[in-house]
Amino acid sequence: MSTNECREFLRKVKNADQDIRSMAISDLLSHLNTLTATLPKDDGEQYTNALIELLLDAQSYVQNLATECLGQIFKLIDKNTTLATVTNICTRVAQRSSTDGASALSVALRVMVSRVAESTEDKSFVTKLARPIVSALSKSKELPADVNIDMFAALSEVVESAGSLLAISGGPADAIQALLLDYSTHRNPNLVRRAFAVLGKFVVHVTGERSENALNTIFQRYQDSTKESDTAVLLGVLVAIARQRPACIRPVVPSIIDSELKTVNECDTDLRVASLLAFETIVRHCPELARERSSEIYAAAIKAAKYDPSYNYEDGDDDLSTGDDGDDLEEEFGDEFDEDIYDDHDDTAWNIRTGGVRLLGTLAKSDLLSPTDAVEKIGSALIGGFKERVDVVRVEVLTTYAALLDTVKAQLSPESEATPTMEVDNAAADAVVQQAPQVVSALISSVKQYPKSTETKQLAFAVLSRIVSIRSSALDSLLAGIQPVVSSALVANDSAGALQMAATSIVRTNLKLDVLEFLRTFVARSSLSDAADELLFVIKDGIKSNVSSKTAQVPATAFSVAGDILTLLRLAADTHSRDVSRYIAWVQGMATLAISMANTNDSQLRVSVYNFIGTAICQFGDIVGAAVVDQVLSILTTWKNGTANVLALINALAIALSLSTHLPRERIVAAVPLILEQIDPVLRQNEVKVYLSALGIVQSLSGYGDRTTPEANERIMLGVIGIIEKSPTSPPVVALQALASVCIQVSEESIKKSSSKLVPLLSVVSVHDKHGAGALEHVYEAIGKNFPSITGQWKSEILGSWKLSYDSFDKQRSAKNNDAILAQFPTSALANAARSLLALFIGYYKAVGQAWTVDFLSDLWPTTPKSKSEAAFTCLALRVLGYAAASGLLAQEPAIEAELYAYSESSNDDVRNEAAFALGSYVGNYADLLSTLFDNATASTGIGATSKLLAVKAALDLAITTKRNIAAADAMWAQISAY
């Protein structure tokens, strides 16, 4: 913005025509929003001065635009100009009378200071803004309250943003504190309230002696207060301090608890609400200080939650209805809201009830009550409030009860969290189950009483979902009463509640989503009772109708729930011989409907459709009919329309081909060539998620395929090898698993050709966990078992690869320069070679029908290694023996034991180290040899002493740490103690 533009602006804003002034400042605001460069100092000063003058314009529209401009321009002017602008506004405020524009000036001050404090990193500059504000407040006590309130808001922003710097030498902390204390006795209660609110922030953000003095002043005024309104304000300030700096207020907490418990049930609304909030804060942040008075706090919460002097609740019929309620409920589930949600504007008792409910919720989450007591005491009290007449309180009650159930769920064992279908013997869970009939009765009654409150219905399903997540069968005996509510919700018009803040975290955006989420949780179970079976059969068509909904997420969620139902039905049929034949028509209809929607443009829905049809043929592929199966396989084996769609198709196909599939084997075998043809190019892509999912398909097909498609299988194997080559030191475990699956489907000639490439590649794999180790071993075991005639060739490749690694290490170790210092024994390569060789011959011996033996190592066992090659192979043999011993393959043979002791005294350091591992593993597997090994190790003084002690450690690790042999531990401890 040029100087000429500045002058033009200044000319226009002085124009007598208000339209020209309005347009000029509007143009300036638009321009300021696009600027990034700092304005020249003179221009910045002229703009800000002009804007301040415009705050006094007769037009409120111009005043508002000037305020917004000041809130933007500070980013384009230097700090001195910003400070001068704030000072100018404060000075003008102090000089104004009560009728000539002070309000517009104070609003602009509040906006500008707030934005400067929020966005400026230089907090020392922010402290400078305090002085003019304090000076103006000191001189303007008689201005309208709204002006001073704006100025207090500006001062509060400074204290909150730069509080830690206000107390430095020469800072304005003392002046701020004196000002606030002066205003604390002002005759205007609103200003007193604001002064104490800022003083509370002063305590929180200005640490040190001043903070303590301010806190003492607030607390003393609280104790001395005789007016309930003043006490409520001061208590609110103490609560705000406790929430942000609980440690500083701990000394006065006992006094607050004692004082409030004396009056909490008799005081007026504002003070009672403040008292309840104080108890909630103390229980949340200082629970140990509330422990001794927790029963009294609980009683106060209960009384407050039931406080409703102007209304008497009628006790309705809480019995579960099994009659014709369903027809009535269909009409009640509309998309309108209660017109009289807040029908009694003069009634303030609902604030007290809300405070009581929130305090109960905080008590339930604290350790002042056990989860079981929380359910039995607090849960029972909350159930009585499900029919609360004020919507905002009812929401709070239902949300608090749902949170209580979440607390119970969190107490369940980790195993139950990981496996939702497991039942856990938990006292709190039992209490929830015992309470379930009252909960269901109260929820149904509330839904009937407030038929237009969609949010009540949403929260009801949230509560029901949590109950079945704690105990899957908890509602089975109550389903006759629940079914009409579920059915009505499924067929109602799509509707969403006017969500209160409390409910937004636990309900979805639409009632349909909440009922479907309940059903999803309900069917995550291991068995299907008669009642659950009847519920699913009744509501199945309601689920089907929702896949055609136009509301976002509803169709996708409906398909997801339907897929879960299919899984449960098949589980019930296979495991418990339940007759599910009456569902077949529904399954076929759902599958046909899903097939028709497979090309939808909604990506989320398309994924759900793919997963559903994959589940459908997995669970009912033997029943739904050949036409459905053909169409589904055609969809799932046509990979197109982008990476995301291909990934979704692959994942759905993986579901269809899972180990539990009921798809006829001949159909899978017939589809194998087409699937392999699709997989081949995918494995050559760089999309990690896609090719990893494709590898899962390869693994699944291994159980169905054969060598009838050797060329396709060979291409797949090469693709898998290519993936391993992309990250040879840490390939995906699934790649190794897929390699093991596909290599047995190729020809023996292909395996021979690939050995020279595969063995060196696999020798550098770093195995970091048991899954990776198992996958690597599975590859070699599959080779040995399926191609026994080429194990000799693969053994030679393994030996050659290991020797190269060892020779490279030995050369570096023997160097005359710094390379020798950096030389590291190739531990990973040795581990891979040993595991591979062992697995190869485990497979080989299975193939030829022989018991496992160490004969395949006979050519690696010279008694005294005389060359580096012999040392390398001896190390490999010893590592193989160690692994074999640890896994229980190595029989107890005195000859082997003697050889291992001999190698532990070898003159070769590498051989001795490996002998320690092998000997330790051997002895650890036969713990009765531990004593002899310990005696031998402690008696040795020669070159093998250290090796034998390391063998003792390896033996103890295996016998005690891994095998948990307590007797061996006791015996070893006694022997060590005696030694």
CSV table of C-alpha atoms in Angstrom, one decimal, residues 693-944:
chain,number,residue,atom,x,y,z
A,693,SER,CA,-2.7,-57.0,0.6
A,694,ALA,CA,-2.1,-58.9,-2.7
A,695,LEU,CA,0.5,-61.0,-0.8
A,696,GLY,CA,-2.2,-61.9,1.6
A,697,ILE,CA,-4.2,-63.3,-1.3
A,698,VAL,CA,-1.2,-65.3,-2.5
A,699,GLN,CA,-1.0,-66.8,1.0
A,700,SER,CA,-4.7,-67.6,1.0
A,701,LEU,CA,-4.5,-69.3,-2.4
A,702,SER,CA,-1.8,-71.6,-1.3
A,703,GLY,CA,-4.3,-73.8,0.4
A,704,TYR,CA,-6.3,-74.3,-2.8
A,705,GLY,CA,-3.8,-74.1,-5.7
A,706,ASP,CA,-1.6,-76.7,-7.2
A,707,ARG,CA,1.0,-76.8,-9.9
A,708,THR,CA,-1.5,-76.7,-12.8
A,709,THR,CA,-0.5,-73.1,-13.4
A,710,PRO,CA,3.3,-73.2,-13.1
A,711,GLU,CA,3.9,-70.2,-15.3
A,712,ALA,CA,1.6,-67.9,-13.3
A,713,ASN,CA,2.9,-69.2,-10.0
A,714,GLU,CA,6.4,-68.6,-11.1
A,715,ARG,CA,5.6,-65.0,-12.1
A,716,ILE,CA,4.0,-64.5,-8.7
A,717,MET,CA,7.0,-65.9,-6.9
A,718,LEU,CA,9.3,-63.5,-8.9
A,719,GLY,CA,7.0,-60.7,-7.9
A,720,VAL,CA,7.2,-61.6,-4.2
A,721,ILE,CA,11.0,-61.8,-4.5
A,722,GLY,CA,11.0,-58.4,-6.1
A,723,ILE,CA,9.1,-57.0,-3.0
A,724,ILE,CA,11.7,-58.6,-0.7
A,725,GLU,CA,14.4,-57.0,-2.8
A,726,LYS,CA,12.9,-53.6,-2.2
A,727,SER,CA,13.8,-53.8,1.5
A,728,PRO,CA,16.1,-56.8,1.8
A,729,THR,CA,17.2,-56.3,5.4
A,730,SER,CA,13.6,-55.9,6.7
A,731,PRO,CA,11.1,-57.2,4.2
A,732,PRO,CA,7.4,-57.4,5.3
A,733,VAL,CA,6.6,-60.5,7.2
A,734,VAL,CA,3.7,-61.2,4.9
A,735,ALA,CA,6.1,-61.2,1.9
A,736,LEU,CA,8.1,-64.1,3.6
A,737,GLN,CA,4.8,-65.8,4.4
A,738,ALA,CA,3.6,-65.4,0.8
A,739,LEU,CA,7.0,-66.7,-0.5
A,740,ALA,CA,6.6,-69.8,1.6
A,741,SER,CA,3.1,-70.3,0.2
A,742,VAL,CA,3.8,-69.7,-3.5
A,743,CYS,CA,7.2,-71.5,-3.8
A,744,ILE,CA,5.6,-74.9,-3.2
A,745,GLN,CA,3.3,-74.2,-6.2
A,746,VAL,CA,6.1,-73.8,-8.8
A,747,SER,CA,8.1,-76.4,-10.5
A,748,GLU,CA,11.2,-78.0,-9.1
A,749,GLU,CA,13.2,-76.6,-11.9
A,750,SER,CA,12.1,-73.1,-11.0
A,751,ILE,CA,13.2,-73.6,-7.4
A,752,LYS,CA,16.6,-74.8,-8.6
A,753,LYS,CA,17.0,-71.7,-10.7
A,754,SER,CA,16.0,-69.3,-8.0
A,755,SER,CA,18.2,-70.8,-5.2
A,756,SER,CA,21.3,-68.8,-6.3
A,757,LYS,CA,19.2,-65.6,-6.0
A,758,LEU,CA,17.0,-66.4,-3.1
A,759,VAL,CA,19.5,-67.7,-0.5
A,760,PRO,CA,21.8,-64.7,-0.7
A,761,LEU,CA,18.8,-62.4,-0.5
A,762,LEU,CA,17.3,-64.1,2.5
A,763,SER,CA,20.6,-64.3,4.3
A,764,VAL,CA,20.6,-60.5,4.9
A,765,VAL,CA,17.1,-60.5,6.3
A,766,SER,CA,17.1,-59.0,9.8
A,767,VAL,CA,14.6,-60.9,11.9
A,768,HIS,CA,13.3,-58.7,14.7
A,769,ASP,CA,10.4,-60.8,16.2
A,770,LYS,CA,9.1,-64.3,16.3
A,771,HIS,CA,6.7,-63.7,13.4
A,772,GLY,CA,9.5,-62.7,11.1
A,773,ALA,CA,11.7,-65.6,12.3
A,774,GLY,CA,8.8,-68.0,11.8
A,775,ALA,CA,8.1,-66.7,8.3
A,776,LEU,CA,11.7,-67.1,7.3
A,777,GLU,CA,11.9,-70.6,8.7
A,778,HIS,CA,8.7,-71.5,7.0
A,779,VAL,CA,10.1,-70.7,3.6
A,780,TYR,CA,13.0,-73.1,4.0
A,781,GLU,CA,10.9,-75.8,5.6
A,782,ALA,CA,8.5,-75.6,2.7
A,783,ILE,CA,11.4,-76.0,0.3
A,784,GLY,CA,12.8,-79.0,2.2
A,785,LYS,CA,9.4,-80.6,2.5
A,786,ASN,CA,8.2,-80.1,-1.0
A,787,PHE,CA,11.5,-80.5,-2.9
A,788,PRO,CA,13.6,-82.9,-0.9
A,789,SER,CA,15.8,-83.8,-3.9
A,790,ILE,CA,17.2,-80.3,-4.0
A,791,THR,CA,17.9,-79.8,-0.3
A,792,GLY,CA,21.6,-80.5,-1.0
A,793,GLN,CA,21.8,-77.7,-3.5
A,794,TRP,CA,20.0,-75.3,-1.1
A,795,LYS,CA,22.3,-76.3,1.7
A,796,SER,CA,25.3,-75.5,-0.5
A,797,GLU,CA,23.9,-72.1,-1.2
A,798,ILE,CA,23.3,-71.4,2.5
A,799,LEU,CA,26.8,-72.5,3.4
A,800,GLY,CA,28.3,-70.4,0.5
A,801,SER,CA,26.3,-67.3,1.5
A,802,TRP,CA,27.3,-67.6,5.2
A,803,LYS,CA,31.0,-68.1,4.2
A,804,LEU,CA,31.0,-64.9,2.2
A,805,SER,CA,29.6,-63.0,5.2
A,806,TYR,CA,32.2,-64.6,7.6
A,807,ASP,CA,35.1,-64.0,5.2
A,808,SER,CA,34.2,-60.4,4.8
A,809,PHE,CA,34.1,-59.9,8.6
A,810,ASP,CA,37.4,-61.8,9.1
A,811,LYS,CA,39.1,-59.7,6.4
A,812,GLN,CA,38.0,-56.5,8.1
A,813,ARG,CA,39.0,-57.8,11.5
A,814,SER,CA,42.5,-58.7,10.2
A,815,ALA,CA,43.1,-55.3,8.6
A,816,LYS,CA,46.0,-53.1,9.8
A,817,ASN,CA,44.0,-49.9,9.8
A,818,ASN,CA,40.9,-48.6,11.6
A,819,ASP,CA,38.7,-51.1,9.8
A,820,ALA,CA,39.7,-53.7,12.4
A,821,ILE,CA,38.1,-51.6,15.1
A,822,LEU,CA,34.9,-51.3,13.2
A,823,ALA,CA,34.6,-55.0,12.4
A,824,GLN,CA,31.5,-56.7,13.8
A,825,PHE,CA,30.7,-60.3,13.9
A,826,PRO,CA,27.9,-61.1,11.4
A,827,THR,CA,25.4,-62.2,14.0
A,828,SER,CA,22.3,-61.6,11.9
A,829,ALA,CA,23.7,-63.5,8.9
A,830,LEU,CA,24.7,-66.5,11.2
A,831,ALA,CA,21.3,-66.5,12.8
A,832,ASN,CA,19.6,-66.5,9.4
A,833,ALA,CA,21.8,-69.2,8.0
A,834,ALA,CA,21.4,-71.4,11.0
A,835,ARG,CA,17.6,-71.0,11.2
A,836,SER,CA,17.4,-71.6,7.4
A,837,LEU,CA,19.5,-74.7,7.4
A,838,LEU,CA,17.6,-76.2,10.4
A,839,ALA,CA,14.2,-75.5,8.9
A,840,LEU,CA,15.4,-76.8,5.5
A,841,PHE,CA,16.2,-80.2,7.0
A,842,ILE,CA,13.2,-80.3,9.3
A,843,GLY,CA,11.2,-80.1,6.1
A,844,TYR,CA,13.4,-82.7,4.4
A,845,TYR,CA,13.1,-85.2,7.2
A,846,LYS,CA,9.3,-84.8,7.1
A,847,ALA,CA,9.3,-85.4,3.4
A,848,VAL,CA,11.4,-88.6,3.5
A,849,GLY,CA,9.6,-89.9,6.7
A,850,GLN,CA,12.6,-89.9,9.0
A,851,ALA,CA,13.1,-88.7,12.5
A,852,TRP,CA,15.2,-85.5,12.8
A,853,THR,CA,18.9,-86.1,13.2
A,854,VAL,CA,22.2,-84.1,13.2
A,855,ASP,CA,23.6,-86.2,10.4
A,856,PHE,CA,23.2,-83.3,7.9
A,857,LEU,CA,25.8,-81.4,10.0
A,858,SER,CA,28.4,-84.2,9.9
A,859,ASP,CA,30.5,-82.5,7.2
A,860,LEU,CA,30.7,-79.3,9.3
A,861,TRP,CA,32.2,-80.8,12.4
A,862,PRO,CA,36.0,-81.1,12.3
A,863,THR,CA,37.3,-81.7,15.8
A,864,THR,CA,39.8,-78.8,15.6
A,865,PRO,CA,39.1,-76.1,13.0
A,866,LYS,CA,42.3,-75.6,11.2
A,867,SER,CA,41.3,-73.0,8.6
A,868,LYS,CA,39.0,-69.9,8.5
A,869,SER,CA,36.5,-71.9,6.4
A,870,GLU,CA,36.4,-74.7,8.9
A,871,ALA,CA,35.9,-72.1,11.7
A,872,ALA,CA,33.1,-70.5,9.8
A,873,PHE,CA,31.2,-73.8,9.2
A,874,THR,CA,31.9,-74.9,12.8
A,875,CYS,CA,30.3,-71.7,14.1
A,876,LEU,CA,27.3,-72.4,11.8
A,877,ALA,CA,26.9,-76.0,13.0
A,878,LEU,CA,27.1,-74.9,16.6
A,879,ARG,CA,24.4,-72.3,16.1
A,880,VAL,CA,22.2,-74.8,14.4
A,881,LEU,CA,22.7,-77.2,17.3
A,882,GLY,CA,21.9,-74.4,19.8
A,883,TYR,CA,18.6,-73.7,18.0
A,884,ALA,CA,17.7,-77.3,17.7
A,885,ALA,CA,18.4,-77.8,21.5
A,886,ALA,CA,16.3,-74.8,22.5
A,887,SER,CA,13.4,-76.1,20.4
A,888,GLY,CA,13.7,-79.6,21.9
A,889,LEU,CA,14.8,-81.3,18.7
A,890,LEU,CA,18.3,-82.3,20.0
A,891,ALA,CA,18.2,-85.5,22.0
A,892,GLN,CA,20.3,-86.0,25.1
A,893,GLU,CA,23.4,-87.7,23.9
A,894,PRO,CA,26.7,-88.0,25.8
A,895,ALA,CA,28.7,-87.8,22.6
A,896,ILE,CA,27.2,-84.5,21.6
A,897,GLU,CA,27.6,-83.2,25.1
A,898,ALA,CA,31.3,-84.1,25.1
A,899,GLU,CA,31.8,-82.4,21.7
A,900,LEU,CA,30.2,-79.2,23.0
A,901,TYR,CA,32.4,-79.1,26.1
A,902,ALA,CA,35.4,-79.6,23.8
A,903,TYR,CA,34.4,-76.8,21.5
A,904,SER,CA,34.0,-74.5,24.5
A,905,GLU,CA,37.8,-74.8,25.0
A,906,SER,CA,38.6,-74.2,21.3
A,907,SER,CA,41.5,-71.9,20.5
A,908,ASN,CA,39.3,-70.0,18.1
A,909,ASP,CA,37.4,-67.2,19.7
A,910,ASP,CA,34.4,-67.4,17.4
A,911,VAL,CA,34.0,-71.1,17.9
A,912,ARG,CA,34.2,-70.7,21.7
A,913,ASN,CA,31.4,-68.1,21.6
A,914,GLU,CA,29.1,-70.2,19.5
A,915,ALA,CA,29.9,-73.3,21.7
A,916,ALA,CA,28.8,-71.3,24.7
A,917,PHE,CA,25.4,-70.7,23.1
A,918,ALA,CA,25.0,-74.3,21.9
A,919,LEU,CA,26.2,-75.8,25.2
A,920,GLY,CA,24.0,-73.5,27.2
A,921,SER,CA,20.9,-74.3,25.1
A,922,TYR,CA,21.6,-78.0,25.3
A,923,VAL,CA,21.9,-77.9,29.1
A,924,GLY,CA,19.0,-75.5,29.5
A,925,ASN,CA,16.8,-78.0,27.8
A,926,TYR,CA,18.0,-80.8,30.1
A,927,ALA,CA,18.1,-78.9,33.4
A,928,ASP,CA,19.5,-81.8,35.4
A,929,LEU,CA,22.8,-81.0,33.7
A,930,LEU,CA,22.9,-77.5,35.1
A,931,SER,CA,24.8,-78.4,38.2
A,932,THR,CA,27.5,-80.2,36.3
A,933,LEU,CA,27.9,-77.3,33.9
A,934,PHE,CA,28.2,-74.8,36.8
A,935,ASP,CA,30.8,-76.9,38.6
A,936,ASN,CA,32.8,-77.3,35.4
A,937,ALA,CA,32.6,-73.6,34.6
A,938,THR,CA,33.7,-72.4,38.1
A,939,ALA,CA,36.5,-75.0,38.2
A,940,SER,CA,37.9,-74.0,34.8
A,941,THR,CA,40.9,-71.8,34.8
A,942,GLY,CA,42.0,-72.1,31.2
A,943,ILE,CA,40.9,-70.7,27.9
A,944,GLY,CA,37.4,-72.2,28.1
